[in-house]
Coordinates of C-alpha atoms in Angstrom, one line a residue:
X741 CA 126.1 135.6 37.2
X742 CA 122.7 136.8 39.1
X743 CA 119.5 138.0 38.1
X744 CA 119.8 141.6 39.1
X745 CA 123.0 142.0 36.9
X746 CA 121.5 140.2 34.1
X747 CA 118.5 142.4 33.9
X748 CA 120.9 145.5 34.0
X749 CA 122.8 144.0 31.0
X750 CA 119.3 143.3 29.0
X751 CA 117.7 146.4 30.0
X752 CA 120.7 148.3 28.4
X753 CA 120.1 146.0 25.0
X754 CA 123.4 144.1 25.8
X755 CA 122.3 140.4 25.0
X756 CA 124.6 140.3 22.2
X757 CA 127.5 140.9 24.3
X758 CA 126.6 138.2 26.9
X759 CA 128.0 134.6 26.4
X760 CA 125.8 133.2 29.3
X761 CA 123.9 133.9 32.5
X762 CA 123.2 131.7 35.6
X763 CA 120.2 131.2 37.7
X764 CA 116.8 133.3 38.1
X765 CA 115.3 134.2 41.7
X766 CA 111.9 134.4 39.9
X767 CA 110.6 135.1 36.7
X768 CA 112.7 137.3 34.2
X769 CA 111.2 141.0 33.7
X770 CA 108.7 140.6 30.8
X771 CA 110.2 143.8 29.3
X772 CA 113.5 141.9 28.5
X773 CA 112.0 138.6 28.1
X774 CA 112.7 138.3 24.5
X775 CA 116.3 139.3 24.8
X776 CA 116.7 136.8 27.7
X777 CA 115.8 133.8 25.4
X778 CA 119.0 134.8 23.3
X779 CA 121.3 134.6 26.4
X780 CA 122.6 130.9 27.0
X781 CA 121.6 129.7 30.7
X782 CA 124.6 128.1 32.2
X783 CA 123.0 126.7 35.2
X784 CA 120.1 126.7 37.7
X785 CA 122.7 127.8 40.1
X786 CA 126.1 128.7 39.8
X787 CA 127.9 127.1 37.1
X788 CA 130.8 124.9 37.7
X789 CA 134.3 126.2 36.4
X790 CA 134.5 124.3 33.3
X791 CA 131.2 125.6 32.1
X792 CA 132.1 129.1 33.0
X793 CA 135.3 129.1 31.3
X794 CA 134.0 127.1 28.6
X795 CA 132.5 130.5 27.4
X796 CA 135.7 132.3 27.3
X797 CA 134.5 135.3 29.2
X798 CA 136.3 138.6 29.2
X799 CA 134.1 140.1 31.9
X800 CA 132.0 138.5 34.8
X801 CA 129.4 140.6 36.3
X802 CA 127.8 139.6 39.6
X803 CA 125.2 141.0 42.1
X804 CA 126.6 139.3 44.9
X805 CA 130.2 138.4 46.2
X806 CA 129.3 134.7 46.3
X807 CA 129.7 134.8 42.5
X808 CA 133.6 135.1 43.1
X809 CA 133.8 133.3 46.1
X810 CA 136.2 130.0 45.7
X811 CA 134.4 126.6 46.2
X812 CA 136.0 124.7 49.4
X813 CA 134.0 121.8 48.9
X814 CA 131.6 120.1 46.3
X815 CA 128.4 121.0 48.6
X816 CA 128.9 124.7 49.2
X817 CA 127.4 125.7 45.8
X818 CA 130.2 128.1 44.9
X819 CA 132.6 128.2 41.8
X820 CA 135.9 126.2 41.7
X821 CA 138.0 129.3 41.0
X822 CA 141.0 127.7 42.6
X823 CA 141.0 124.7 40.0
X824 CA 142.2 127.3 37.5
X825 CA 143.8 129.9 39.4
X826 CA 145.7 127.8 42.0
X827 CA 145.2 130.2 44.9
X828 CA 143.3 133.5 45.7
X829 CA 144.8 135.9 48.4
X830 CA 141.3 137.7 49.6
X831 CA 140.2 135.6 52.7
X832 CA 137.4 137.0 55.1
X833 CA 137.1 135.4 58.5
X834 CA 134.1 135.7 60.3
X835 CA 132.8 133.9 63.6
X836 CA 131.0 131.5 61.4
X837 CA 133.6 130.5 58.4
X838 CA 136.4 131.8 56.2
X839 CA 135.5 133.0 52.7
X840 CA 138.1 133.2 50.0
X841 CA 137.3 135.5 46.8
X842 CA 139.0 135.5 43.5
X843 CA 138.4 138.9 41.7
X844 CA 141.9 140.1 41.8
X845 CA 143.3 136.9 40.1
X846 CA 140.4 136.7 37.7
X847 CA 141.6 140.3 36.6
X848 CA 145.0 139.4 36.4
X849 CA 144.1 136.2 34.2
X850 CA 142.4 138.8 31.7
X851 CA 138.9 138.3 32.9
X852 CA 137.5 141.7 34.1
X853 CA 135.1 141.5 37.0
X854 CA 132.4 143.9 38.5
X855 CA 130.6 143.4 41.8
X856 CA 127.5 145.5 42.8
X857 CA 128.7 147.9 45.4
X858 CA 126.2 146.8 48.3
X859 CA 127.9 143.4 48.4
X860 CA 131.6 144.2 47.9
X861 CA 133.8 141.6 49.9
X862 CA 135.0 144.2 52.4
X863 CA 132.4 145.9 54.3
X864 CA 134.6 149.1 54.6
X865 CA 133.9 149.6 50.8
X866 CA 130.1 149.0 50.9
X867 CA 127.8 152.3 50.8
X868 CA 126.6 153.3 54.3
X869 CA 123.2 153.3 52.8
X870 CA 121.9 151.8 49.3
X871 CA 120.3 154.6 47.4
X872 CA 119.1 155.2 43.9
X873 CA 122.5 157.0 43.3
X874 CA 124.3 153.5 43.6
X875 CA 122.1 152.2 40.9
X876 CA 122.7 154.9 38.7
X877 CA 126.1 154.8 39.1
X878 CA 126.2 151.1 38.4
X879 CA 124.1 151.6 35.2
X880 CA 126.8 154.4 33.9
X881 CA 129.5 152.1 34.7
X882 CA 128.2 149.2 32.4
X883 CA 127.4 151.7 30.0
X884 CA 130.9 153.1 30.0
X885 CA 132.4 149.4 29.7
X886 CA 130.3 148.6 26.8
X887 CA 129.9 152.1 25.0
X888 CA 126.2 152.2 25.2
X889 CA 125.6 155.8 26.8
X890 CA 122.2 156.4 25.1
X891 CA 121.0 153.2 26.2
X892 CA 121.7 154.1 29.7
X893 CA 120.2 157.5 29.4
X894 CA 117.0 155.8 28.2
X895 CA 117.0 153.2 31.1
X896 CA 117.6 155.9 33.7
X897 CA 114.9 158.3 32.3
X898 CA 112.5 155.1 32.3
X899 CA 113.3 154.5 36.1
X900 CA 112.6 158.3 36.9
X901 CA 109.5 158.5 35.0
X902 CA 107.9 155.5 36.7
X903 CA 108.7 157.2 40.0
X904 CA 107.1 160.4 38.7
X905 CA 104.2 158.4 37.8
X906 CA 103.8 157.0 41.4
X907 CA 104.3 160.6 42.7
X908 CA 101.5 161.8 40.8
X909 CA 99.2 158.9 42.1
X910 CA 100.0 159.6 45.5
X911 CA 99.7 163.5 45.4
X912 CA 96.1 162.9 43.8
X913 CA 95.0 161.1 47.1
X914 CA 95.6 164.7 48.6
X915 CA 97.9 165.3 51.7
X916 CA 95.0 164.7 54.1
X917 CA 94.8 161.1 53.6
X918 CA 96.4 159.0 56.1
X919 CA 99.1 156.6 54.5
X920 CA 98.5 153.1 54.3
X921 CA 100.6 151.2 56.6
X922 CA 102.5 148.1 54.9
X923 CA 104.5 145.1 56.2
X924 CA 107.0 144.1 53.8
X925 CA 107.4 140.4 54.3
X926 CA 110.6 138.9 52.6
X927 CA 111.4 135.8 54.2
X928 CA 109.0 133.5 56.3
X929 CA 110.1 132.2 59.9
X930 CA 107.7 131.2 62.6
X931 CA 109.5 133.2 65.3
X932 CA 111.2 136.2 63.5
X933 CA 110.5 136.9 59.8
X934 CA 112.9 138.8 57.4
X935 CA 111.2 142.2 56.9
X936 CA 111.8 145.3 55.2
X937 CA 113.6 147.8 57.3
X938 CA 114.5 151.5 57.2
X939 CA 116.7 151.9 54.4
X940 CA 117.8 151.1 50.8
X941 CA 115.4 149.7 48.0
X942 CA 112.4 148.6 50.1
X943 CA 112.0 151.8 51.8
X944 CA 112.5 153.6 48.7
X945 CA 109.7 151.6 46.8
X946 CA 107.3 151.9 49.9
X947 CA 107.9 155.7 50.2
X948 CA 107.5 156.4 46.4
X949 CA 104.4 154.4 46.6
X950 CA 102.7 156.7 49.3
X951 CA 102.7 154.1 51.9
X952 CA 104.2 154.0 55.3
X953 CA 106.7 151.0 56.3
X954 CA 105.7 149.8 59.8
X955 CA 109.4 149.3 60.4
X956 CA 110.7 152.4 58.9
X957 CA 112.4 153.0 62.2
X958 CA 114.2 149.6 62.2
X959 CA 117.9 149.4 61.3
X960 CA 118.5 153.1 61.3
X961 CA 122.0 152.8 62.9
X962 CA 123.2 150.1 60.6
X963 CA 121.2 151.5 57.5
X964 CA 119.8 148.0 56.6
X965 CA 117.4 147.4 54.1
X966 CA 116.2 144.0 55.6
X967 CA 116.1 142.6 59.2
X968 CA 114.6 140.1 61.3
X969 CA 111.6 141.3 63.5
X970 CA 109.4 139.2 66.1
X971 CA 105.9 138.5 65.3
X972 CA 104.7 140.2 68.4
X973 CA 105.9 143.4 67.0
X974 CA 104.1 143.1 63.7
X975 CA 101.0 142.1 65.5
X976 CA 101.3 145.1 67.6
X977 CA 101.7 147.3 64.6
X978 CA 98.7 145.6 62.5
X979 CA 99.5 146.7 59.1
X980 CA 97.1 147.7 56.3
X981 CA 98.6 145.7 53.6
X982 CA 101.2 143.0 53.5
X983 CA 103.7 142.9 50.7
X984 CA 104.9 139.3 49.9
X985 CA 108.1 138.7 48.3
X986 CA 108.0 135.8 45.8
X987 CA 111.0 133.9 44.8
X988 CA 111.7 130.2 43.7
X989 CA 113.1 129.4 47.1
X990 CA 110.5 131.2 49.0
X991 CA 107.2 131.3 47.6
X992 CA 104.7 134.1 48.3
X993 CA 101.8 131.4 48.2
X994 CA 103.4 129.4 50.9
X995 CA 103.7 132.9 53.0
X996 CA 99.9 133.3 52.7
X997 CA 99.3 129.9 53.7
X998 CA 101.2 130.5 56.9
X999 CA 99.8 133.6 57.7
X1000 CA 96.2 132.2 57.6
X1001 CA 97.3 129.1 59.5
X1002 CA 98.8 131.0 62.5
X1003 CA 96.1 132.2 65.0
X1004 CA 98.0 135.3 65.8
X1005 CA 98.7 136.2 62.2
X1006 CA 95.3 135.3 60.7
X1007 CA 93.8 137.9 62.9
X1008 CA 95.8 140.7 61.5
X1009 CA 93.9 143.4 59.6
X1010 CA 95.6 142.7 56.3
X1011 CA 94.9 139.2 56.5
X1012 CA 91.3 139.4 57.6
X1013 CA 90.8 141.7 54.4
X1014 CA 93.2 139.9 52.1
X1015 CA 95.1 142.8 51.4
X1016 CA 98.0 141.1 50.0
X1017 CA 100.3 142.2 47.2
X1018 CA 103.0 140.0 45.6
X1019 CA 106.2 141.2 44.2
X1020 CA 109.2 139.5 42.5
X1021 CA 112.2 139.4 44.8
X1022 CA 114.3 140.7 41.7
X1023 CA 112.2 143.6 41.7
X1024 CA 112.5 144.2 45.3
X1025 CA 116.2 144.9 44.9
X1026 CA 118.0 148.1 44.0
X1027 CA 117.9 147.0 40.1
X1028 CA 116.3 148.3 37.0
X1029 CA 112.7 147.7 37.6
X1030 CA 112.4 149.7 41.0
X1031 CA 110.7 152.5 39.5
X1032 CA 108.0 150.1 37.7
X1033 CA 107.6 148.5 41.0
X1034 CA 107.0 151.7 42.9
X1035 CA 104.5 152.8 40.4
X1036 CA 102.6 149.5 40.6
X1037 CA 102.5 149.6 44.4
X1038 CA 101.1 152.9 44.3
X1039 CA 98.5 152.0 42.0
X1040 CA 97.6 148.8 43.9
X1041 CA 97.6 150.3 47.5
X1042 CA 95.3 153.0 46.2
X1043 CA 93.0 150.5 44.7
X1044 CA 92.9 148.1 47.7
X1045 CA 92.3 151.2 50.0
X1046 CA 89.6 152.8 48.0
X1047 CA 88.1 150.0 46.0
X1048 CA 89.3 151.8 42.7
X1049 CA 90.1 150.1 39.7
X1050 CA 93.5 149.3 38.2
X1051 CA 94.7 150.8 35.2
X1052 CA 94.9 148.5 32.1
X1053 CA 98.1 150.2 30.9
X1054 CA 100.2 148.9 33.5
X1055 CA 98.0 145.5 34.9
X1056 CA 96.5 142.9 33.0
X1057 CA 94.3 140.1 34.1
X1058 CA 96.0 136.7 34.3
X1059 CA 94.8 133.3 34.9
X1060 CA 96.7 131.0 37.3
X1061 CA 96.2 127.2 37.6
X1062 CA 97.2 125.4 40.7
X1063 CA 96.2 121.9 41.7
X1064 CA 93.6 122.0 39.0
X1065 CA 92.0 125.3 40.4
X1066 CA 91.8 128.3 38.1
X1067 CA 92.1 131.8 39.6
X1068 CA 92.5 135.5 38.4
X1069 CA 95.3 138.0 39.4
X1070 CA 96.1 141.2 38.2
X1071 CA 99.6 141.4 37.0
X1072 CA 101.6 144.6 36.9
X1073 CA 104.3 145.7 34.5
X1074 CA 106.9 145.1 37.2
X1075 CA 105.8 141.6 37.7
X1076 CA 103.6 142.8 40.9
X1077 CA 100.5 140.9 41.6
X1078 CA 97.3 141.6 43.4
X1079 CA 95.0 138.5 44.0
X1080 CA 91.3 138.5 42.9
X1081 CA 91.2 134.8 43.8
X1082 CA 93.5 133.5 46.5
X1083 CA 95.5 130.5 44.8
X1084 CA 95.9 127.0 46.0
X1085 CA 98.8 125.9 48.0
X1086 CA 100.0 122.3 48.5
X1087 CA 96.6 120.9 48.0
X1088 CA 94.8 123.7 50.3
X1089 CA 92.5 126.2 48.5
X1090 CA 93.4 129.4 50.3
X1091 CA 90.4 131.0 49.2
X1092 CA 88.3 128.8 51.5
X1093 CA 91.2 128.5 54.2
X1094 CA 91.9 132.1 54.6
X1095 CA 89.6 134.5 56.7
X1096 CA 87.5 137.0 55.2
X1097 CA 86.3 136.5 51.6
X1098 CA 86.7 138.3 48.2
X1099 CA 87.1 141.6 50.2
X1100 CA 89.8 143.0 47.7
X1101 CA 87.5 143.5 44.9
X1102 CA 90.1 144.3 42.7
X1103 CA 89.1 144.8 38.8
X1104 CA 90.8 146.3 35.9
X1105 CA 89.4 149.2 34.0
X1106 CA 89.6 149.2 30.0
X1107 CA 89.1 152.4 28.4

């Protein structure tokens, strides 16, 4: 039902067990792209109830509780489970709204369900902190359901190997090197952007990449992965590198435009030196390419800091064309990108608009 769960299924080589998938947040991971093409895409959002039931699913797998939330009106973007189930008994009230969820009733109707633990309907059942252990437990759960234990072992080993490779890159820099400071910019706001906080997937990725999260001390009590932070704090901390999360609904290129447009943010060291790394939203969650992203970030951060080449094993040169202007980017195996030329956004050539100029000097070494 969501990209994260789709990528788990495909990474376990379960395309033939899938009768459909729903929307994407960003491009599917290239390592599973061919299998993804075999799976019917039911909708560019959540499918309507007739489309979903038309696939006759035995099992519905969601990343977020919204995948099992009953639609109350046609505009809420949820699924009309009540049309077939009549009623659902789990209603959770917040000051903003009441939400009704239908997993128990779906199970009673012989459609088993699985929801990723961090997004359980009841907060009391969510893990206090999202860790790699939660990801591995989920992978083994799905392996048990579909009897693909060898595939699960290979997937977990692949994730762990990428983390080990990231660690080797960091250790090669020596303990005396000062860690590069990073702002993880998830969602743009003119006042309080959504940033990577102390815990969960974001901080795991940053730590394995050998960098230092400028907000590693934020959200500790609640063990949050993401939080809002005022720009005044970001300006005060002045990060070396900005990691920009890219999604179809919140594009990294637009974030660069906003950073370069605002007088306060365009003075940031990372903006002045154009030390931007773009990562797909789906790679930034606790999913199957988290190890690959940590490895790519470790490589990219070292390259940006030291002017070193990126490996052709894990980065390839790609041409982007936007508004008729072509530019080059270094594309990592996780989907991470490092700009060698800033893109065009909505008619504005950011290469000309932003401060600095060609300062990243990223290149790829071919052996």
